[in-house]
């Protein structure tokens, strides 16, 4: 058998694609697709936590997503506030929330103060949980993360795998075991390029709002496939 033998050691990373297509098929605005996507993420978090999975990392908003229409960006931002506000549910499922992304004090950071506060509050309010770690990548881009880690390493005089590891946005994040991308797109985009070395990749035709427990199990099976 290949890969972690216990789900507590498993790290799943999700590229939650297809909210727009999900909405279009129903004759709904794209924003309704994102709303459904956030609700489904809450359900996926619950399922993964109850399965005993150790780590779930999701691509909530990329550094490239700011160019979307302002109303759509505002809506996605408000959904992050909603997600980070789900502290009661997260605590009930013993889930600790984390965030990775461009630091708020870095030039170019565009994260509004209300989202920053929601992120910081959720991290504090779930810090005592000992179960699954949910990491939300918000204003995240892997190349920017790696440029920063390389620069910080070089400033200390050496660039090695260990020095890059220790300057990632979350140096504690373990390697990813399986990357999931929904909605029939077989691409990785700019997501966790360092951390996914060696990971299995699970592509599914399902759009993100339809990604469910059976799909999670199918992705998990890949880890243990020889
Ligand atoms: C892709 O759908 C998804 C995103 C832009 C980011 C993920 C956002 C969500 C799941 C909504 C809320 C999530 C959080 C974490 C609060 P798309 O618009 O690219 O879909 P399309 O490719 O069908 O147009």
mmCIF file of C-alpha atoms and ligand atoms in Angstrom:
data_model
loop_
_atom_site.group_PDB
_atom_site.id
_atom_site.type_symbol
_atom_site.label_atom_id
_atom_site.label_comp_id
_atom_site.label_asym_id
_atom_site.label_seq_id
_atom_site.Cartn_x
_atom_site.Cartn_y
_atom_site.Cartn_z
ATOM 1 C CA UNK A 1 0.000 0.000 0.000
ATOM 2 C CA UNK A 2 1.219 3.479 -0.865
ATOM 3 C CA UNK A 3 0.615 6.573 1.240
ATOM 4 C CA UNK A 4 -0.584 7.282 4.741
ATOM 5 C CA UNK A 5 -2.267 4.363 6.458
ATOM 6 C CA UNK A 6 -4.448 6.443 8.762
ATOM 7 C CA UNK A 7 -6.856 9.153 7.659
ATOM 8 C CA UNK A 8 -5.472 11.353 10.447
ATOM 9 C CA UNK A 9 -2.288 11.618 8.382
ATOM 10 C CA UNK A 10 -4.114 12.384 5.140
ATOM 11 C CA UNK A 11 -4.004 15.814 3.521
ATOM 12 C CA UNK A 12 -6.567 16.596 0.805
ATOM 13 C CA UNK A 13 -6.335 19.827 -1.215
ATOM 14 C CA UNK A 14 -9.313 21.015 -3.268
ATOM 15 C CA UNK A 15 -9.553 23.330 -6.253
ATOM 16 C CA UNK A 16 -13.249 24.134 -6.010
ATOM 17 C CA UNK A 17 -14.084 24.815 -9.649
ATOM 18 C CA UNK A 18 -17.377 25.075 -11.492
ATOM 19 C CA UNK A 19 -19.599 27.259 -9.324
ATOM 20 C CA UNK A 20 -20.361 29.442 -12.337
ATOM 21 C CA UNK A 21 -21.244 26.448 -14.517
ATOM 22 C CA UNK A 22 -23.416 24.965 -11.766
ATOM 23 C CA UNK A 23 -25.387 28.231 -11.650
ATOM 24 C CA UNK A 24 -25.587 28.638 -15.434
ATOM 25 C CA UNK A 25 -27.116 25.169 -15.850
ATOM 26 C CA UNK A 26 -29.863 26.232 -13.479
ATOM 27 C CA UNK A 27 -30.421 29.619 -15.068
ATOM 28 C CA UNK A 28 -29.052 31.324 -11.955
ATOM 29 C CA UNK A 29 -26.497 34.143 -11.600
ATOM 30 C CA UNK A 30 -22.866 33.151 -10.995
ATOM 31 C CA UNK A 31 -23.114 34.551 -7.471
ATOM 32 C CA UNK A 32 -25.728 31.885 -6.651
ATOM 33 C CA UNK A 33 -23.162 29.284 -7.701
ATOM 34 C CA UNK A 34 -20.601 30.692 -5.292
ATOM 35 C CA UNK A 35 -23.196 30.767 -2.506
ATOM 36 C CA UNK A 36 -23.928 27.089 -3.189
ATOM 37 C CA UNK A 37 -20.163 26.442 -3.316
ATOM 38 C CA UNK A 38 -19.620 27.929 0.126
ATOM 39 C CA UNK A 39 -22.512 25.903 1.537
ATOM 40 C CA UNK A 40 -21.111 22.744 0.005
ATOM 41 C CA UNK A 41 -17.682 23.510 1.398
ATOM 42 C CA UNK A 42 -19.218 23.638 4.881
ATOM 43 C CA UNK A 43 -20.708 20.192 4.216
ATOM 44 C CA UNK A 44 -17.421 18.793 2.828
ATOM 45 C CA UNK A 45 -15.608 20.088 5.929
ATOM 46 C CA UNK A 46 -18.134 18.292 8.133
ATOM 47 C CA UNK A 47 -17.791 15.029 6.176
ATOM 48 C CA UNK A 48 -13.982 15.142 6.159
ATOM 49 C CA UNK A 49 -13.846 15.940 9.871
ATOM 50 C CA UNK A 50 -16.197 13.083 10.660
ATOM 51 C CA UNK A 51 -14.110 10.708 8.502
ATOM 52 C CA UNK A 52 -11.125 11.646 10.707
ATOM 53 C CA UNK A 53 -9.139 13.248 7.869
ATOM 54 C CA UNK A 54 -6.215 15.243 9.247
ATOM 55 C CA UNK A 55 -5.957 18.115 6.793
ATOM 56 C CA UNK A 56 -8.162 19.784 4.223
ATOM 57 C CA UNK A 57 -6.815 22.743 2.253
ATOM 58 C CA UNK A 58 -9.067 24.649 -0.141
ATOM 59 C CA UNK A 59 -8.440 27.276 -2.823
ATOM 60 C CA UNK A 60 -10.938 29.956 -1.786
ATOM 61 C CA UNK A 61 -9.627 32.931 -3.760
ATOM 62 C CA UNK A 62 -6.517 33.273 -5.850
ATOM 63 C CA UNK A 63 -4.273 36.262 -6.476
ATOM 64 C CA UNK A 64 -5.595 36.048 -10.054
ATOM 65 C CA UNK A 65 -9.274 36.199 -9.014
ATOM 66 C CA UNK A 66 -9.229 39.972 -8.276
ATOM 67 C CA UNK A 67 -9.764 40.693 -11.988
ATOM 68 C CA UNK A 68 -13.273 39.211 -11.911
ATOM 69 C CA UNK A 69 -16.196 41.668 -12.079
ATOM 70 C CA UNK A 70 -16.268 43.768 -8.874
ATOM 71 C CA UNK A 71 -19.747 42.540 -7.852
ATOM 72 C CA UNK A 72 -18.596 38.916 -8.120
ATOM 73 C CA UNK A 73 -15.428 39.659 -6.123
ATOM 74 C CA UNK A 74 -17.497 41.395 -3.437
ATOM 75 C CA UNK A 75 -19.799 38.391 -3.265
ATOM 76 C CA UNK A 76 -16.947 35.875 -2.953
ATOM 77 C CA UNK A 77 -15.376 38.048 -0.240
ATOM 78 C CA UNK A 78 -18.650 38.129 1.676
ATOM 79 C CA UNK A 79 -18.781 34.333 1.439
ATOM 80 C CA UNK A 80 -15.347 34.139 3.025
ATOM 81 C CA UNK A 81 -16.663 36.231 5.893
ATOM 82 C CA UNK A 82 -19.542 33.752 6.147
ATOM 83 C CA UNK A 83 -17.214 30.736 6.040
ATOM 84 C CA UNK A 84 -14.824 32.156 8.638
ATOM 85 C CA UNK A 85 -17.869 32.992 10.742
ATOM 86 C CA UNK A 86 -18.917 29.338 10.998
ATOM 87 C CA UNK A 87 -17.043 29.033 14.266
ATOM 88 C CA UNK A 88 -19.806 27.151 16.126
ATOM 89 C CA UNK A 89 -19.894 24.436 13.447
ATOM 90 C CA UNK A 90 -16.117 24.253 13.276
ATOM 91 C CA UNK A 91 -15.885 23.924 17.043
ATOM 92 C CA UNK A 92 -18.653 21.285 17.076
ATOM 93 C CA UNK A 93 -16.545 19.268 14.602
ATOM 94 C CA UNK A 94 -13.245 19.997 16.416
ATOM 95 C CA UNK A 95 -11.878 21.722 13.295
ATOM 96 C CA UNK A 96 -9.030 24.232 13.556
ATOM 97 C CA UNK A 97 -9.015 26.866 10.851
ATOM 98 C CA UNK A 98 -5.915 28.290 9.206
ATOM 99 C CA UNK A 99 -5.269 30.692 6.360
ATOM 100 C CA UNK A 100 -2.540 30.958 3.728
ATOM 101 C CA UNK A 101 -2.094 33.820 1.309
ATOM 102 C CA UNK A 102 -0.285 37.053 0.610
ATOM 103 C CA UNK A 103 0.512 38.664 3.975
ATOM 104 C CA UNK A 104 -1.851 41.566 4.695
ATOM 105 C CA UNK A 105 1.053 43.999 5.203
ATOM 106 C CA UNK A 106 2.759 43.083 1.905
ATOM 107 C CA UNK A 107 2.680 45.624 -0.951
ATOM 108 C CA UNK A 108 -0.151 44.696 -3.288
ATOM 109 C CA UNK A 109 -2.308 43.137 -0.580
ATOM 110 C CA UNK A 110 -5.952 43.937 -1.308
ATOM 111 C CA UNK A 111 -7.715 41.966 1.403
ATOM 112 C CA UNK A 112 -10.310 44.288 2.963
ATOM 113 C CA UNK A 113 -10.085 44.859 6.710
ATOM 114 C CA UNK A 114 -13.391 43.074 7.358
ATOM 115 C CA UNK A 115 -12.086 39.877 5.739
ATOM 116 C CA UNK A 116 -8.793 40.181 7.619
ATOM 117 C CA UNK A 117 -10.729 40.455 10.884
ATOM 118 C CA UNK A 118 -12.938 37.464 10.030
ATOM 119 C CA UNK A 119 -9.853 35.367 9.248
ATOM 120 C CA UNK A 120 -8.019 36.402 12.420
ATOM 121 C CA UNK A 121 -11.087 35.860 14.615
ATOM 122 C CA UNK A 122 -11.770 32.394 13.187
ATOM 123 C CA UNK A 123 -8.149 31.341 13.704
ATOM 124 C CA UNK A 124 -8.268 32.503 17.337
ATOM 125 C CA UNK A 125 -11.710 31.080 18.058
ATOM 126 C CA UNK A 126 -10.852 27.605 16.729
ATOM 127 C CA UNK A 127 -7.244 27.477 17.958
ATOM 128 C CA UNK A 128 -8.055 25.004 20.715
ATOM 129 C CA UNK A 129 -9.489 22.358 18.387
ATOM 130 C CA UNK A 130 -7.470 19.190 18.018
ATOM 131 C CA UNK A 131 -9.130 17.494 15.047
ATOM 132 C CA UNK A 132 -8.910 18.340 11.352
ATOM 133 C CA UNK A 133 -7.018 21.429 10.230
ATOM 134 C CA UNK A 134 -8.920 23.353 7.545
ATOM 135 C CA UNK A 135 -6.675 25.754 5.652
ATOM 136 C CA UNK A 136 -8.298 28.322 3.404
ATOM 137 C CA UNK A 137 -6.074 29.767 0.690
ATOM 138 C CA UNK A 138 -7.301 33.341 0.241
ATOM 139 C CA UNK A 139 -5.472 35.867 -1.967
ATOM 140 C CA UNK A 140 -3.140 32.945 -2.528
ATOM 141 C CA UNK A 141 -0.768 32.256 -5.389
ATOM 142 C CA UNK A 142 1.820 29.519 -5.238
ATOM 143 C CA UNK A 143 4.405 31.285 -7.385
ATOM 144 C CA UNK A 144 4.289 34.387 -5.170
ATOM 145 C CA UNK A 145 4.631 32.116 -2.119
ATOM 146 C CA UNK A 146 7.715 30.466 -3.627
ATOM 147 C CA UNK A 147 9.309 33.762 -4.695
ATOM 148 C CA UNK A 148 8.863 35.054 -1.145
ATOM 149 C CA UNK A 149 10.218 31.862 0.416
ATOM 150 C CA UNK A 150 13.235 31.947 -1.915
ATOM 151 C CA UNK A 151 13.893 35.632 -1.158
ATOM 152 C CA UNK A 152 13.671 35.108 2.606
ATOM 153 C CA UNK A 153 15.927 32.052 2.347
ATOM 154 C CA UNK A 154 18.486 33.962 0.280
ATOM 155 C CA UNK A 155 18.505 36.791 2.827
ATOM 156 C CA UNK A 156 19.577 34.221 5.396
ATOM 157 C CA UNK A 157 22.372 33.065 3.130
ATOM 158 C CA UNK A 158 21.207 29.751 1.729
ATOM 159 C CA UNK A 159 18.470 28.405 -0.508
ATOM 160 C CA UNK A 160 17.774 24.746 0.174
ATOM 161 C CA UNK A 161 14.640 22.614 0.238
ATOM 162 C CA UNK A 162 14.635 22.932 4.017
ATOM 163 C CA UNK A 163 14.992 26.725 3.927
ATOM 164 C CA UNK A 164 12.156 27.038 1.379
ATOM 165 C CA UNK A 165 9.992 24.718 3.503
ATOM 166 C CA UNK A 166 10.529 26.899 6.528
ATOM 167 C CA UNK A 167 9.537 30.122 4.717
ATOM 168 C CA UNK A 168 6.295 28.965 3.122
ATOM 169 C CA UNK A 169 3.153 30.781 4.306
ATOM 170 C CA UNK A 170 2.464 27.825 6.606
ATOM 171 C CA UNK A 171 5.713 25.987 7.306
ATOM 172 C CA UNK A 172 3.776 23.423 9.354
ATOM 173 C CA UNK A 173 1.637 22.345 6.402
ATOM 174 C CA UNK A 174 2.490 18.767 5.484
ATOM 175 C CA UNK A 175 2.749 17.546 1.916
ATOM 176 C CA UNK A 176 -0.524 17.028 0.098
ATOM 177 C CA UNK A 177 -1.590 13.411 -0.508
ATOM 178 C CA UNK A 178 -4.334 14.061 -3.036
ATOM 179 C CA UNK A 179 -5.340 17.132 -5.022
ATOM 180 C CA UNK A 180 -8.961 17.336 -6.125
ATOM 181 C CA UNK A 181 -10.142 19.496 -8.999
ATOM 182 C CA UNK A 182 -13.806 19.594 -9.822
ATOM 183 C CA UNK A 183 -15.739 20.537 -12.941
ATOM 184 C CA UNK A 184 -13.871 18.567 -15.590
ATOM 185 C CA UNK A 185 -10.797 20.795 -15.685
ATOM 186 C CA UNK A 186 -7.576 18.784 -15.658
ATOM 187 C CA UNK A 187 -5.288 21.584 -14.479
ATOM 188 C CA UNK A 188 -3.531 22.417 -11.210
ATOM 189 C CA UNK A 189 -3.493 26.244 -11.644
ATOM 190 C CA UNK A 190 -1.300 28.235 -9.236
ATOM 191 C CA UNK A 191 -2.078 26.108 -6.178
ATOM 192 C CA UNK A 192 0.406 24.583 -3.703
ATOM 193 C CA UNK A 193 2.972 23.809 -6.406
ATOM 194 C CA UNK A 194 5.664 23.002 -3.817
ATOM 195 C CA UNK A 195 3.443 21.106 -1.420
ATOM 196 C CA UNK A 196 1.842 18.797 -4.012
ATOM 197 C CA UNK A 197 5.081 17.148 -5.167
ATOM 198 C CA UNK A 198 4.280 13.442 -5.274
ATOM 199 C CA UNK A 199 0.527 13.892 -4.693
ATOM 200 C CA UNK A 200 -2.155 11.915 -6.487
ATOM 201 C CA UNK A 201 -4.590 14.009 -8.516
ATOM 202 C CA UNK A 202 -8.325 13.388 -8.608
ATOM 203 C CA UNK A 203 -10.198 15.068 -11.439
ATOM 204 C CA UNK A 204 -13.974 14.836 -11.499
ATOM 205 C CA UNK A 205 -16.649 16.110 -13.871
ATOM 206 C CA UNK A 206 -18.811 17.163 -10.935
ATOM 207 C CA UNK A 207 -19.036 20.888 -10.298
ATOM 208 C CA UNK A 208 -17.982 21.989 -6.804
ATOM 209 C CA UNK A 209 -21.509 22.504 -5.394
ATOM 210 C CA UNK A 210 -22.212 18.832 -6.295
ATOM 211 C CA UNK A 211 -18.976 17.421 -4.833
ATOM 212 C CA UNK A 212 -20.073 15.028 -2.085
ATOM 213 C CA UNK A 213 -19.030 12.306 0.347
ATOM 214 C CA UNK A 214 -18.819 9.638 -2.382
ATOM 215 C CA UNK A 215 -16.454 11.857 -4.326
ATOM 216 C CA UNK A 216 -14.304 12.339 -1.225
ATOM 217 C CA UNK A 217 -14.100 8.579 -0.841
ATOM 218 C CA UNK A 218 -13.145 8.173 -4.509
ATOM 219 C CA UNK A 219 -10.338 10.697 -4.047
ATOM 220 C CA UNK A 220 -9.163 8.927 -0.890
ATOM 221 C CA UNK A 221 -9.038 5.600 -2.746
ATOM 222 C CA UNK A 222 -6.442 7.089 -5.108
ATOM 223 C CA UNK A 223 -4.022 7.553 -2.203
ATOM 224 C CA UNK A 224 -4.015 3.879 -1.467
ATOM 225 C CA UNK A 225 -4.035 2.688 -5.080
ATOM 226 C CA UNK A 226 -0.807 0.984 -6.047
HETATM 227 C C1 LIG B 1 -14.489 28.563 -9.157
HETATM 228 O O1 LIG B 1 -15.744 28.753 -9.705
HETATM 229 C C2 LIG B 1 -14.323 28.916 -7.783
HETATM 230 C C3 LIG B 1 -13.758 30.032 -7.240
HETATM 231 C C4 LIG B 1 -13.584 31.346 -7.913
HETATM 232 C C5 LIG B 1 -13.187 30.007 -5.893
HETATM 233 C C6 LIG B 1 -13.925 29.119 -4.951
HETATM 234 C C7 LIG B 1 -15.048 29.845 -4.328
HETATM 235 C C8 LIG B 1 -16.063 29.219 -3.706
HETATM 236 C C9 LIG B 1 -16.173 27.744 -3.567
HETATM 237 C C10 LIG B 1 -17.148 30.048 -3.126
HETATM 238 C C11 LIG B 1 -16.926 30.404 -1.713
HETATM 239 C C12 LIG B 1 -15.781 29.734 -1.098
HETATM 240 C C13 LIG B 1 -15.245 30.047 0.065
HETATM 241 C C14 LIG B 1 -13.950 29.421 0.460
HETATM 242 C C15 LIG B 1 -15.871 31.014 0.963
HETATM 243 P P1 LIG B 1 -15.783 29.484 -11.109
HETATM 244 O O2 LIG B 1 -16.411 30.819 -10.933
HETATM 245 O O3 LIG B 1 -14.408 29.519 -11.697
HETATM 246 O O4 LIG B 1 -16.706 28.510 -11.921
HETATM 247 P P2 LIG B 1 -16.737 28.359 -13.524
HETATM 248 O O5 LIG B 1 -15.364 27.853 -13.902
HETATM 249 O O6 LIG B 1 -17.820 27.353 -13.746
HETATM 250 O O7 LIG B 1 -17.040 29.704 -14.090
#
